Short mmCIF file of C-alpha atoms and ligand atoms in Angstrom, two decimals:
data_model
loop_
_atom_site.label_atom_id
_atom_site.label_comp_id
_atom_site.label_asym_id
_atom_site.label_seq_id
_atom_site.Cartn_x
_atom_site.Cartn_y
_atom_site.Cartn_z
CA UNK A 225 33.97 50.13 -74.62
CA UNK A 226 31.90 46.94 -74.00
CA UNK A 227 32.47 43.81 -75.89
CA UNK A 228 29.37 42.57 -76.48
CA UNK A 229 30.22 39.35 -77.78
CA UNK A 230 32.21 38.36 -74.67
CA UNK A 231 29.15 39.45 -72.22
CA UNK A 232 26.71 37.34 -74.31
CA UNK A 233 29.45 34.25 -73.97
CA UNK A 234 29.59 34.65 -70.97
CA UNK A 235 25.85 34.24 -69.86
CA UNK A 236 24.17 31.39 -69.17
CA UNK A 237 22.43 31.15 -72.65
CA UNK A 238 25.53 32.08 -74.34
CA UNK A 239 28.17 29.48 -72.92
CA UNK A 240 26.06 26.63 -74.16
CA UNK A 241 25.68 28.12 -77.46
CA UNK A 242 29.22 28.76 -78.18
CA UNK A 243 30.29 25.64 -76.66
CA UNK A 244 27.89 24.23 -79.38
CA UNK A 245 28.94 25.87 -81.97
CA UNK A 246 32.38 26.07 -81.48
CA UNK A 247 32.97 29.85 -81.33
CA UNK A 248 35.98 31.72 -79.40
CA UNK A 249 35.01 31.69 -75.64
CA UNK A 250 36.16 34.40 -74.21
CA UNK A 251 36.67 33.70 -70.22
CA UNK A 252 36.40 36.52 -67.86
CA UNK A 253 40.25 36.88 -66.88
CA UNK A 254 41.06 36.71 -63.45
CA UNK A 255 42.78 40.73 -62.92
CA UNK A 256 45.09 41.99 -60.17
CA UNK A 257 43.21 43.62 -57.00
CA UNK A 258 45.73 44.97 -54.27
CA UNK A 259 45.38 42.11 -51.17
CA UNK A 260 44.40 39.39 -54.04
CA UNK A 261 46.50 36.49 -53.15
CA UNK A 262 49.14 35.49 -55.90
CA UNK A 263 47.72 32.73 -57.10
CA UNK A 264 44.32 30.83 -56.74
CA UNK A 265 44.99 27.35 -55.78
CA UNK A 266 47.94 24.82 -55.45
CA UNK A 267 51.36 25.40 -57.62
CA UNK A 268 53.32 22.47 -59.35
CA UNK A 269 56.71 23.01 -59.90
CA UNK A 270 58.95 20.22 -61.26
CA UNK A 271 61.95 19.69 -63.33
CA UNK A 272 63.75 17.95 -66.15
CA UNK A 273 66.55 15.55 -64.43
CA UNK A 274 69.67 18.29 -63.78
CA UNK A 275 67.59 21.11 -63.60
CA UNK A 276 69.33 24.00 -61.63
CA UNK A 277 66.26 26.51 -60.97
CA UNK A 278 63.73 24.23 -59.34
CA UNK A 279 65.03 24.63 -55.75
CA UNK A 280 64.97 28.08 -55.83
CA UNK A 281 61.29 28.71 -57.49
CA UNK A 282 60.12 26.31 -54.53
CA UNK A 283 61.85 28.27 -52.09
CA UNK A 284 60.66 31.78 -53.45
CA UNK A 285 56.93 30.34 -53.78
CA UNK A 286 57.15 28.87 -50.50
CA UNK A 287 58.03 32.12 -48.69
CA UNK A 288 55.30 33.77 -50.52
CA UNK A 289 52.90 31.61 -48.85
CA UNK A 290 52.14 29.65 -51.80
CA UNK A 291 50.71 25.85 -51.31
CA UNK A 292 53.09 23.92 -53.66
CA UNK A 293 51.92 20.16 -54.69
CA UNK A 294 54.54 17.35 -54.78
CA UNK A 295 55.37 16.40 -58.29
CA UNK A 296 55.86 12.80 -57.16
CA UNK A 297 52.09 12.51 -55.56
CA UNK A 298 50.56 15.05 -58.37
CA UNK A 299 52.08 12.53 -60.99
CA UNK A 300 50.44 9.41 -59.11
CA UNK A 301 47.07 11.24 -58.79
CA UNK A 302 47.10 12.50 -62.48
CA UNK A 303 47.62 8.81 -63.44
CA UNK A 304 44.96 7.31 -61.36
CA UNK A 305 42.40 9.94 -61.00
CA UNK A 306 39.83 10.62 -63.38
CA UNK A 307 39.57 14.24 -61.73
CA UNK A 308 43.08 15.10 -60.20
CA UNK A 309 43.34 18.18 -57.82
CA UNK A 310 42.94 21.38 -59.53
CA UNK A 311 46.11 23.63 -60.03
CA UNK A 312 46.32 27.15 -60.37
CA UNK A 313 49.91 26.76 -62.19
CA UNK A 314 52.46 24.44 -63.87
CA UNK A 315 56.01 25.56 -63.59
CA UNK A 316 58.73 23.69 -65.32
CA UNK A 317 62.09 23.91 -65.12
CA UNK A 318 63.78 22.91 -68.58
CA UNK A 319 67.08 23.74 -67.58
CA UNK A 320 68.61 20.37 -67.79
CA UNK A 321 67.20 19.95 -71.15
CA UNK A 322 70.53 19.40 -73.30
CA UNK A 323 69.55 17.43 -75.77
CA UNK A 324 66.27 17.13 -77.91
CA UNK A 325 65.57 13.63 -76.93
CA UNK A 326 65.27 15.11 -73.36
CA UNK A 327 62.14 17.31 -74.55
CA UNK A 328 60.38 14.09 -73.48
CA UNK A 329 60.39 14.97 -69.96
CA UNK A 330 58.41 18.33 -70.95
CA UNK A 331 55.71 16.06 -73.10
CA UNK A 332 55.53 13.87 -69.71
CA UNK A 333 55.05 16.59 -67.26
CA UNK A 334 52.77 18.37 -69.71
CA UNK A 335 50.45 15.28 -71.05
CA UNK A 336 49.72 14.22 -67.22
CA UNK A 337 48.82 17.64 -66.35
CA UNK A 338 47.02 19.26 -69.35
CA UNK A 339 43.60 19.17 -67.88
CA UNK A 340 44.43 20.19 -64.27
CA UNK A 341 44.66 24.08 -64.17
CA UNK A 342 42.01 26.21 -62.83
CA UNK A 343 40.50 29.22 -64.94
CA UNK A 344 43.06 31.93 -65.52
CA UNK A 345 45.98 29.54 -64.97
CA UNK A 346 49.60 29.82 -65.49
CA UNK A 347 52.19 27.47 -67.23
CA UNK A 348 56.02 28.59 -66.53
CA UNK A 349 58.66 26.95 -68.58
CA UNK A 350 62.11 28.26 -67.58
CA UNK A 351 65.10 27.49 -69.73
CA UNK A 352 68.36 28.64 -70.60
CA UNK A 353 68.86 31.04 -73.63
CA UNK A 354 69.95 29.72 -76.39
CA UNK A 355 72.84 32.16 -76.87
CA UNK A 356 74.12 31.40 -73.55
CA UNK A 357 74.29 27.70 -74.03
CA UNK A 358 77.43 25.90 -74.20
CA UNK A 359 77.06 23.12 -76.49
CA UNK A 360 74.85 23.23 -79.94
CA UNK A 361 72.40 20.66 -78.86
CA UNK A 362 71.68 22.22 -75.76
CA UNK A 363 70.94 25.26 -77.60
CA UNK A 364 68.61 23.55 -80.12
CA UNK A 365 66.87 21.88 -77.24
CA UNK A 366 66.36 25.00 -75.67
CA UNK A 367 65.21 27.01 -78.65
CA UNK A 368 62.83 23.94 -79.09
CA UNK A 369 60.88 25.01 -75.75
CA UNK A 370 59.52 28.50 -77.89
CA UNK A 371 57.21 26.17 -79.80
CA UNK A 372 56.33 23.88 -76.84
CA UNK A 373 55.22 27.18 -74.43
CA UNK A 374 53.43 28.79 -77.64
CA UNK A 375 51.40 25.84 -78.57
CA UNK A 376 50.30 25.27 -74.89
CA UNK A 377 49.20 28.92 -74.72
CA UNK A 378 46.78 28.46 -78.00
CA UNK A 379 45.86 25.13 -76.54
CA UNK A 380 45.19 25.21 -72.62
CA UNK A 381 42.15 27.65 -73.00
CA UNK A 382 40.03 28.98 -70.06
CA UNK A 383 41.75 32.11 -69.69
CA UNK A 384 45.36 30.53 -69.05
CA UNK A 385 48.66 31.78 -70.11
CA UNK A 386 52.00 30.47 -70.84
CA UNK A 387 55.12 31.98 -70.78
CA UNK A 388 58.90 30.63 -71.59
CA UNK A 389 61.38 32.42 -69.33
CA UNK A 390 64.93 32.04 -70.19
CA UNK A 391 67.00 33.04 -67.12
CA UNK A 392 70.67 33.02 -66.47
CA UNK A 393 72.14 31.34 -63.64
CA UNK A 394 72.53 34.27 -60.86
CA UNK A 395 69.04 36.18 -62.55
CA UNK A 396 66.69 37.37 -59.68
CA UNK A 397 63.75 35.77 -60.47
CA UNK A 398 60.99 36.45 -57.87
CA UNK A 399 59.41 39.82 -59.39
CA UNK A 400 59.08 37.99 -62.48
CA UNK A 401 57.60 34.78 -60.93
CA UNK A 402 55.16 37.20 -58.94
CA UNK A 403 54.33 38.74 -62.24
CA UNK A 404 53.37 35.90 -64.51
CA UNK A 405 51.45 33.75 -61.44
CA UNK A 406 49.56 36.97 -60.46
CA UNK A 407 46.53 38.15 -62.09
CA UNK A 408 48.61 41.06 -63.15
CA UNK A 409 49.60 39.42 -66.02
CA UNK A 410 46.21 38.51 -67.04
CA UNK A 411 46.62 39.79 -71.22
CA UNK A 412 50.18 38.45 -71.54
CA UNK A 413 50.70 35.15 -73.03
CA UNK A 414 53.19 33.23 -75.39
CA UNK A 415 56.17 35.52 -74.18
CA UNK A 416 59.44 34.63 -74.24
CA UNK A 417 61.30 36.62 -71.40
CA UNK A 418 64.87 37.07 -70.75
CA UNK A 419 66.37 37.67 -67.28
CA UNK A 420 69.82 38.18 -66.74
CA UNK A 421 72.20 38.67 -63.65
CA UNK A 422 70.81 42.06 -61.72
CA UNK A 423 72.32 44.87 -63.64
CA UNK A 424 74.38 46.82 -60.73
CA UNK A 425 76.53 49.79 -60.89
CA UNK A 426 78.13 51.49 -57.85
CA UNK A 427 75.27 54.18 -56.98
CA UNK A 428 76.56 57.17 -59.06
CA UNK A 429 74.42 60.06 -57.33
CA UNK A 430 72.68 62.24 -60.55
CA UNK A 431 73.64 66.02 -60.22
CA UNK A 432 72.69 67.52 -57.00
CA UNK A 433 68.89 69.27 -57.07
CA UNK A 434 68.23 72.84 -56.39
CA UNK A 435 67.13 72.68 -52.78
CA UNK A 436 63.82 73.34 -52.52
CA UNK A 437 61.36 75.27 -50.15
CA UNK A 438 60.57 73.30 -47.48
CA UNK A 439 56.86 73.46 -48.22
CA UNK A 440 57.22 72.43 -51.81
CA UNK A 441 59.11 69.33 -51.00
CA UNK A 442 57.56 66.73 -52.66
CA UNK A 443 56.80 63.22 -50.51
CA UNK A 444 58.48 61.15 -52.70
CA UNK A 445 62.01 63.60 -51.64
CA UNK A 446 61.66 62.38 -47.77
CA UNK A 447 61.67 58.63 -48.66
CA UNK A 448 64.91 57.67 -50.10
CA UNK A 449 64.77 55.74 -53.00
CA UNK A 450 65.02 51.74 -52.43
CA UNK A 451 68.02 50.71 -54.30
CA UNK A 452 68.03 47.42 -56.07
CA UNK A 453 69.16 44.32 -53.92
CA UNK A 454 67.50 45.16 -50.97
CA UNK A 455 64.09 43.61 -49.92
CA UNK A 456 60.99 44.62 -52.19
CA UNK A 457 57.47 45.42 -50.20
CA UNK A 458 55.59 43.42 -53.00
CA UNK A 459 52.45 45.29 -52.26
CA UNK A 460 54.22 48.92 -52.82
CA UNK A 461 57.65 48.20 -54.62
CA UNK A 462 57.64 52.00 -55.92
CA UNK A 463 57.29 53.34 -52.71
CA UNK A 464 59.86 56.49 -52.58
CA UNK A 465 60.29 56.09 -56.44
CA UNK A 466 59.42 59.11 -58.88
CA UNK A 467 58.01 58.32 -62.01
CA UNK A 468 57.33 60.38 -65.56
CA UNK A 469 54.14 58.91 -67.43
CA UNK A 470 54.06 60.86 -71.02
CA UNK A 471 50.40 60.85 -72.82
CA UNK A 472 48.81 60.31 -69.04
CA UNK A 473 45.79 62.66 -69.38
CA UNK A 474 43.57 59.29 -70.64
CA UNK A 475 43.98 55.73 -72.16
CA UNK A 476 46.38 53.80 -71.60
CA UNK A 477 48.80 56.46 -70.05
CA UNK A 478 46.48 57.41 -67.44
CA UNK A 479 46.03 53.28 -66.45
CA UNK A 480 49.93 53.33 -66.09
CA UNK A 481 49.90 56.56 -63.97
CA UNK A 482 47.06 55.00 -61.63
CA UNK A 483 49.17 51.60 -61.41
CA UNK A 484 52.52 53.23 -60.78
CA UNK A 485 51.09 55.55 -57.85
CA UNK A 486 48.85 52.47 -56.51
CA UNK A 487 52.75 50.72 -56.07
CA UNK A 488 54.00 53.91 -54.00
CA UNK A 489 55.36 55.87 -56.72
CA UNK A 490 55.20 59.56 -56.95
CA UNK A 491 54.08 60.16 -60.48
CA UNK A 492 54.67 63.09 -62.84
CA UNK A 493 51.69 62.93 -65.44
CA UNK A 494 52.74 64.65 -68.40
CA UNK A 495 50.30 65.15 -71.52
CA UNK A 496 49.89 68.23 -73.92
CA UNK A 497 48.29 71.67 -72.94
CA UNK A 498 45.18 70.98 -74.84
CA UNK A 499 44.35 67.57 -72.46
CA UNK A 500 45.33 70.11 -69.25
CA UNK A 501 41.77 69.45 -67.47
CA UNK A 502 41.75 65.61 -67.31
CA UNK A 503 45.44 65.52 -66.62
CA UNK A 504 44.55 67.52 -63.83
CA UNK A 505 42.05 65.68 -62.83
CA UNK A 506 44.16 62.56 -62.85
CA UNK A 507 47.02 64.07 -61.01
CA UNK A 508 44.63 65.08 -58.10
CA UNK A 509 43.25 61.44 -58.32
CA UNK A 510 46.71 59.80 -58.18
CA UNK A 511 48.26 62.53 -55.60
CA UNK A 512 50.58 63.24 -58.30
CA UNK A 513 52.02 66.05 -60.30
CA UNK A 514 50.35 67.07 -63.54
CA UNK A 515 52.81 68.45 -66.56
CA UNK A 516 51.39 70.65 -69.32
CA UNK A 517 53.93 69.69 -72.40
CA UNK A 518 54.10 69.36 -75.77
CA UNK A 519 56.77 66.30 -75.85
CA UNK A 520 57.61 67.71 -79.74
CA UNK A 521 58.40 71.15 -78.84
CA UNK A 522 61.90 72.41 -79.49
CA UNK A 523 62.42 73.00 -75.80
CA UNK A 524 60.36 69.86 -74.19
CA UNK A 525 63.74 68.10 -73.09
CA UNK A 526 65.29 71.13 -71.79
CA UNK A 527 61.91 71.78 -69.85
CA UNK A 528 61.57 68.58 -68.85
CA UNK A 529 65.11 67.96 -67.36
CA UNK A 530 65.04 71.47 -65.89
CA UNK A 531 61.54 70.18 -63.93
CA UNK A 532 62.77 66.52 -62.93
CA UNK A 533 65.85 67.72 -61.51
CA UNK A 534 64.29 71.56 -59.83
CA UNK A 535 61.62 69.53 -58.24
CA UNK A 536 63.24 65.86 -57.42
CA UNK A 537 66.91 65.95 -58.58
CA UNK A 538 66.26 62.70 -60.47
CA UNK A 539 63.69 60.53 -62.06
CA UNK A 540 63.67 56.84 -60.86
CA UNK A 541 61.10 55.29 -63.80
CA UNK A 542 60.50 56.75 -67.07
CA UNK A 543 57.75 55.67 -69.37
CA UNK A 544 57.31 57.03 -72.87
CA UNK A 545 53.67 56.36 -73.30
CA UNK A 546 52.58 59.19 -75.44
CA UNK A 547 52.02 57.99 -78.95
CA UNK A 548 49.66 58.96 -82.00
CA UNK A 549 48.55 57.60 -85.40
CA UNK A 550 47.99 58.99 -88.61
CA UNK A 551 46.43 56.01 -90.98
CA UNK A 552 46.91 56.17 -94.41
CA UNK A 553 48.51 53.52 -97.27
CA UNK A 554 52.10 55.42 -98.02
CA UNK A 555 50.61 56.58 -101.38
CA UNK A 556 48.23 58.07 -99.61
CA UNK A 557 50.06 59.84 -96.59
CA UNK A 558 51.01 63.36 -96.59
CA UNK A 559 54.49 64.19 -95.50
CA UNK A 560 53.33 65.78 -92.42
CA UNK A 561 51.28 62.38 -91.34
CA UNK A 562 54.45 60.68 -91.41
CA UNK A 563 56.97 63.33 -90.03
CA UNK A 564 54.48 64.01 -86.98
CA UNK A 565 54.21 59.93 -86.14
CA UNK A 566 57.81 59.52 -86.29
CA UNK A 567 58.19 62.63 -84.36
CA UNK A 568 55.97 61.90 -80.92
CA UNK A 569 56.54 58.02 -81.45
CA UNK A 570 60.11 58.36 -81.68
CA UNK A 571 62.60 61.11 -82.15
CA UNK A 572 61.09 63.21 -79.29
CA UNK A 573 61.49 60.45 -77.01
CA UNK A 574 65.24 60.11 -78.30
CA UNK A 575 65.86 63.88 -77.71
CA UNK A 576 64.05 63.66 -74.34
CA UNK A 577 66.05 60.54 -73.18
CA UNK A 578 69.48 62.75 -74.17
CA UNK A 579 68.26 65.26 -71.73
CA UNK A 580 66.90 63.25 -68.98
CA UNK A 581 68.82 60.20 -68.78
CA UNK A 582 71.50 61.41 -66.88
CA UNK A 583 69.04 61.92 -64.11
CA UNK A 584 67.96 58.18 -63.69
CA UNK A 585 70.19 56.91 -60.61
CA UNK A 586 71.21 53.10 -60.22
CA UNK A 587 68.14 51.36 -60.27
CA UNK A 588 66.12 53.40 -62.55
CA UNK A 589 63.92 52.32 -65.42
CA UNK A 590 63.29 53.16 -68.72
CA UNK A 591 60.07 51.64 -70.20
CA UNK A 592 59.07 51.82 -73.91
CA UNK A 593 55.51 51.81 -75.32
CA UNK A 594 55.98 50.04 -78.79
CA UNK A 595 52.98 48.30 -80.60
CA UNK A 596 52.27 44.92 -82.05
CA UNK A 597 52.29 46.46 -85.26
CA UNK A 598 55.66 47.90 -84.76
CA UNK A 599 56.50 44.15 -84.46
CA UNK A 600 54.26 42.97 -87.72
CA UNK A 601 54.00 45.96 -89.84
CA UNK A 602 50.48 47.33 -90.64
CA UNK A 603 48.65 48.21 -93.69
CA UNK A 604 47.78 51.77 -93.69
CA UNK A 605 50.23 52.26 -90.78
CA UNK A 606 53.56 52.51 -92.68
CA UNK A 607 54.98 55.67 -90.10
CA UNK A 608 53.27 54.15 -87.10
CA UNK A 609 54.87 50.39 -87.30
CA UNK A 610 58.27 52.64 -88.19
CA UNK A 611 58.23 54.26 -85.26
CA UNK A 612 57.12 51.59 -82.94
CA UNK A 613 59.70 49.19 -84.51
CA UNK A 614 62.37 52.11 -84.20
CA UNK A 615 61.44 52.21 -80.38
CA UNK A 616 62.42 48.57 -80.08
CA UNK A 617 65.71 49.71 -81.61
CA UNK A 618 66.28 52.30 -78.83
CA UNK A 619 65.69 49.70 -76.52
CA UNK A 620 68.24 47.30 -78.17
CA UNK A 621 70.55 49.73 -78.25
CA UNK A 622 70.39 51.53 -74.92
CA UNK A 623 70.35 48.09 -72.71
CA UNK A 624 73.97 47.26 -72.90
CA UNK A 625 75.23 51.17 -71.76
CA UNK A 626 72.32 51.38 -69.35
CA UNK A 627 73.32 48.26 -67.72
CA UNK A 628 76.85 49.56 -66.94
CA UNK A 629 75.03 52.10 -65.18
CA UNK A 630 72.24 49.69 -63.31
CA UNK A 631 69.42 50.89 -65.43
CA UNK A 632 67.21 48.85 -67.12
CA UNK A 633 65.30 49.25 -70.35
CA UNK A 634 62.52 47.28 -71.82
CA UNK A 635 59.52 47.58 -73.93
CA UNK A 636 55.79 46.59 -74.14
CA UNK A 637 53.95 46.11 -76.99
CA UNK A 638 50.77 45.96 -76.64
CA UNK A 639 48.03 44.45 -79.11
CA UNK A 640 44.36 45.33 -79.13
CA UNK A 641 43.81 47.33 -76.05
CA UNK A 642 40.25 48.70 -75.47
CA UNK A 643 40.90 52.64 -75.68
CA UNK A 644 39.34 55.75 -77.50
CA UNK A 645 42.04 54.79 -79.88
CA UNK A 646 40.62 51.75 -80.86
CA UNK A 647 36.84 52.22 -80.08
CA UNK A 648 37.38 54.88 -83.35
CA UNK A 649 38.06 51.14 -85.57
CA UNK A 650 35.82 50.14 -87.79
CA UNK A 651 33.72 47.34 -86.48
CA UNK A 652 34.68 44.46 -88.75
CA UNK A 653 38.50 44.94 -88.04
CA UNK A 654 37.51 45.63 -84.31
CA UNK A 655 35.53 42.32 -83.86
CA UNK A 656 38.58 40.56 -85.77
CA UNK A 657 40.97 42.24 -83.60
CA UNK A 658 39.37 41.03 -80.32
CA UNK A 659 39.07 37.66 -81.46
CA UNK A 660 42.27 36.63 -83.20
CA UNK A 661 44.32 35.86 -80.15
CA UNK A 662 44.12 32.88 -77.63
CA UNK A 663 41.97 34.68 -75.03
CA UNK A 664 39.46 35.56 -77.62
CA UNK A 665 38.90 39.41 -75.87
CA UNK A 666 40.89 42.42 -76.53
CA UNK A 667 42.96 43.64 -73.49
CA UNK A 668 42.53 46.79 -70.82
CA UNK A 669 44.79 49.48 -70.38
CA UNK A 670 45.62 48.19 -66.52
CA UNK A 671 47.03 45.27 -68.67
CA UNK A 672 49.30 47.00 -70.24
CA UNK A 673 50.14 48.96 -67.14
CA UNK A 674 50.31 46.05 -64.88
CA UNK A 675 53.29 44.77 -67.24
CA UNK A 676 55.23 48.32 -67.01
CA UNK A 677 54.92 47.75 -63.18
CA UNK A 678 56.50 44.71 -63.54
CA UNK A 679 59.51 46.53 -65.14
CA UNK A 680 59.48 49.57 -63.10
CA UNK A 681 59.80 47.23 -59.88
CA UNK A 682 62.94 47.18 -58.26
CA UNK A 683 62.90 43.49 -58.20
CA UNK A 684 63.18 43.45 -62.14
CA UNK A 685 67.17 44.35 -62.09
CA UNK A 686 67.91 41.38 -64.14
CA UNK A 687 65.02 42.42 -66.68
CA UNK A 688 66.84 44.48 -69.61
CA UNK A 689 66.27 44.32 -73.49
CA UNK A 690 63.18 42.82 -73.40
CA UNK A 691 60.02 43.28 -76.12
CA UNK A 692 56.94 41.85 -73.98
CA UNK A 693 53.74 41.98 -75.61
CA UNK A 694 50.91 42.30 -74.30
CA UNK A 695 48.54 41.19 -77.06
CA UNK A 696 46.92 37.79 -75.19
CA UNK A 697 49.13 35.97 -77.91
CA UNK A 698 48.04 37.42 -80.99
CA UNK A 699 48.11 35.62 -84.13
CA UNK A 700 49.21 38.67 -85.57
CA UNK A 701 53.22 39.15 -85.77
CA UNK A 702 53.37 35.83 -83.94
P1 NAD B 946 45.32 57.83 -76.56
O1 NAD B 946 45.50 58.17 -77.93
O2 NAD B 946 43.80 57.62 -75.93
O3 NAD B 946 46.45 58.50 -75.72
C1 NAD B 946 47.40 59.06 -76.00
C2 NAD B 946 48.10 60.32 -74.88
O4 NAD B 946 49.07 60.52 -75.50
C3 NAD B 946 46.88 61.21 -75.01
O5 NAD B 946 46.25 62.01 -73.96
C4 NAD B 946 47.77 62.30 -75.96
O6 NAD B 946 47.30 63.97 -75.98
C5 NAD B 946 48.98 62.08 -75.77
N1 NAD B 946 49.99 62.84 -76.77
C6 NAD B 946 49.86 62.87 -78.13
N2 NAD B 946 50.57 63.53 -78.72
C7 NAD B 946 51.66 64.02 -77.73
C8 NAD B 946 52.48 65.14 -77.23
N3 NAD B 946 53.29 65.30 -78.49
N4 NAD B 946 53.20 65.38 -76.21
C9 NAD B 946 52.48 65.10 -75.15
N5 NAD B 946 51.55 64.05 -75.09
C10 NAD B 946 51.09 63.65 -76.21
O7 NAD B 946 46.17 56.39 -77.03
P2 NAD B 946 46.47 54.98 -76.17
O8 NAD B 946 45.34 54.12 -76.83
O9 NAD B 946 46.04 55.06 -74.85
O10 NAD B 946 48.11 54.79 -76.27
C11 NAD B 946 49.17 55.08 -75.55
C12 NAD B 946 50.41 54.18 -76.01
O11 NAD B 946 50.01 52.89 -76.30
C13 NAD B 946 50.53 55.01 -77.56
O12 NAD B 946 52.24 54.63 -77.64
C14 NAD B 946 50.03 53.83 -78.56
O13 NAD B 946 50.89 53.79 -79.61
C15 NAD B 946 50.45 52.90 -77.72
N6 NAD B 946 49.68 51.49 -78.31
C16 NAD B 946 47.98 51.27 -78.34
C17 NAD B 946 47.43 50.49 -78.33
C18 NAD B 946 45.68 50.40 -78.37
O14 NAD B 946 45.35 49.41 -78.64
N7 NAD B 946 45.29 51.11 -77.88
C19 NAD B 946 48.30 49.29 -79.15
C20 NAD B 946 49.63 49.32 -79.38
C21 NAD B 946 50.15 50.53 -78.97
#
């Protein structure tokens, strides 16, 4: 679906008019292509006195080949020069902020460098989760960071994003830093992400697979699944892993299947039999497997568990993406409309999880697709919003139990994404949805898929229990 306003606003004549009239200016976002450098320029990392993360961050970025600016030189330059050198990212370690008066260190840093960011620049503030702070004043100051970061997301413009990462002392940071710095997180902004210590469990082998005939044996089974803790190949982090994606025939599900395959996974693409043709084409394209199955069928959990056990003996990544809408205000909604949405979007996923979670080994990843409307609610979508809020509940309930087995569970909550689903929206509502966010445009299916790939990465072993919105920092439900 073409965003005509964005095309116009990025034309030579459009740019000038948009600026003069103060209209929304949707910058063309930097998105990831294989082989791209992590960032497009130097990165400045600074810290409040007593910050505990900056040295580790500098080491990670240095080893990743990122050019780091010296904070002292950058501050001098910012004060002395009208045109200080441009930066691709500003990273501030705020873990040393133990009381509200120390928030001033963030003012000093961002005031000095606010105008130095390159287009599609990145702001990352790291802190300690308020619930993990020992002293009340520290917890209050750390909570204050949310307001600052969300304001930066709304203020800096030109396709830049801003995130707050609350990190535990021994949290593995690299996969999250890489995701947030790169073009993979183009449409993620204003988010609060929590990273804990790596979830680990003594690798318990799932039920032994029935031995498939050699000629039927899929490629993924030949390569052992990478275990958390071993070095990550950042170009193909999912090599050797088996991933299931539901609702994969089109839209966001197809993008997820493509991105997970690009990252090295053997993808099982699942969709209803009626979508058999596009499903087969997609599976062919990504050299994966097509599985025709209605997730609400009574025998779906058993059939799916049997398929995974027989073919692969396990499943490393499960993405519950299949979803439907049946919109009506409650007074007009039929019981069938209520039931079908709750069943596809929530109940069937619970039944399937009951049957297949035992096939997720240590290092496994369960990923749910919620929605911004599951956070904010929406007129005419009580059924959909209930189902998607339930998905968030599922993440919260399962996170502690699965962590004990070395498995993470997270959800994405997409905002307005350009898909056949949103192409059917009435024009005024569609236009409003596109503009009412900090990036002034809709997201693409690939933006949701990249966020899911970050959750799926073996490097994301400390990322669990999170609900991350892929919404360009939408004003709705913020
Ligand atoms: P879509 O309608 O384009 O694709 C959904 C896919 O799920 C289809 O291929 C469909 O056949 C499949 N599916 C539906 N019922 C199924 C069933 N019973 N069994 C197996 N497969 C089934 O939708 P989309 O826009 O790509 O959305 C994908 C997910 O993202 C959904 O969960 C949706 O709620 C969520 N989401 C989308 C947006 C958006 O803006 N498009 C926003 C928020 C959340």
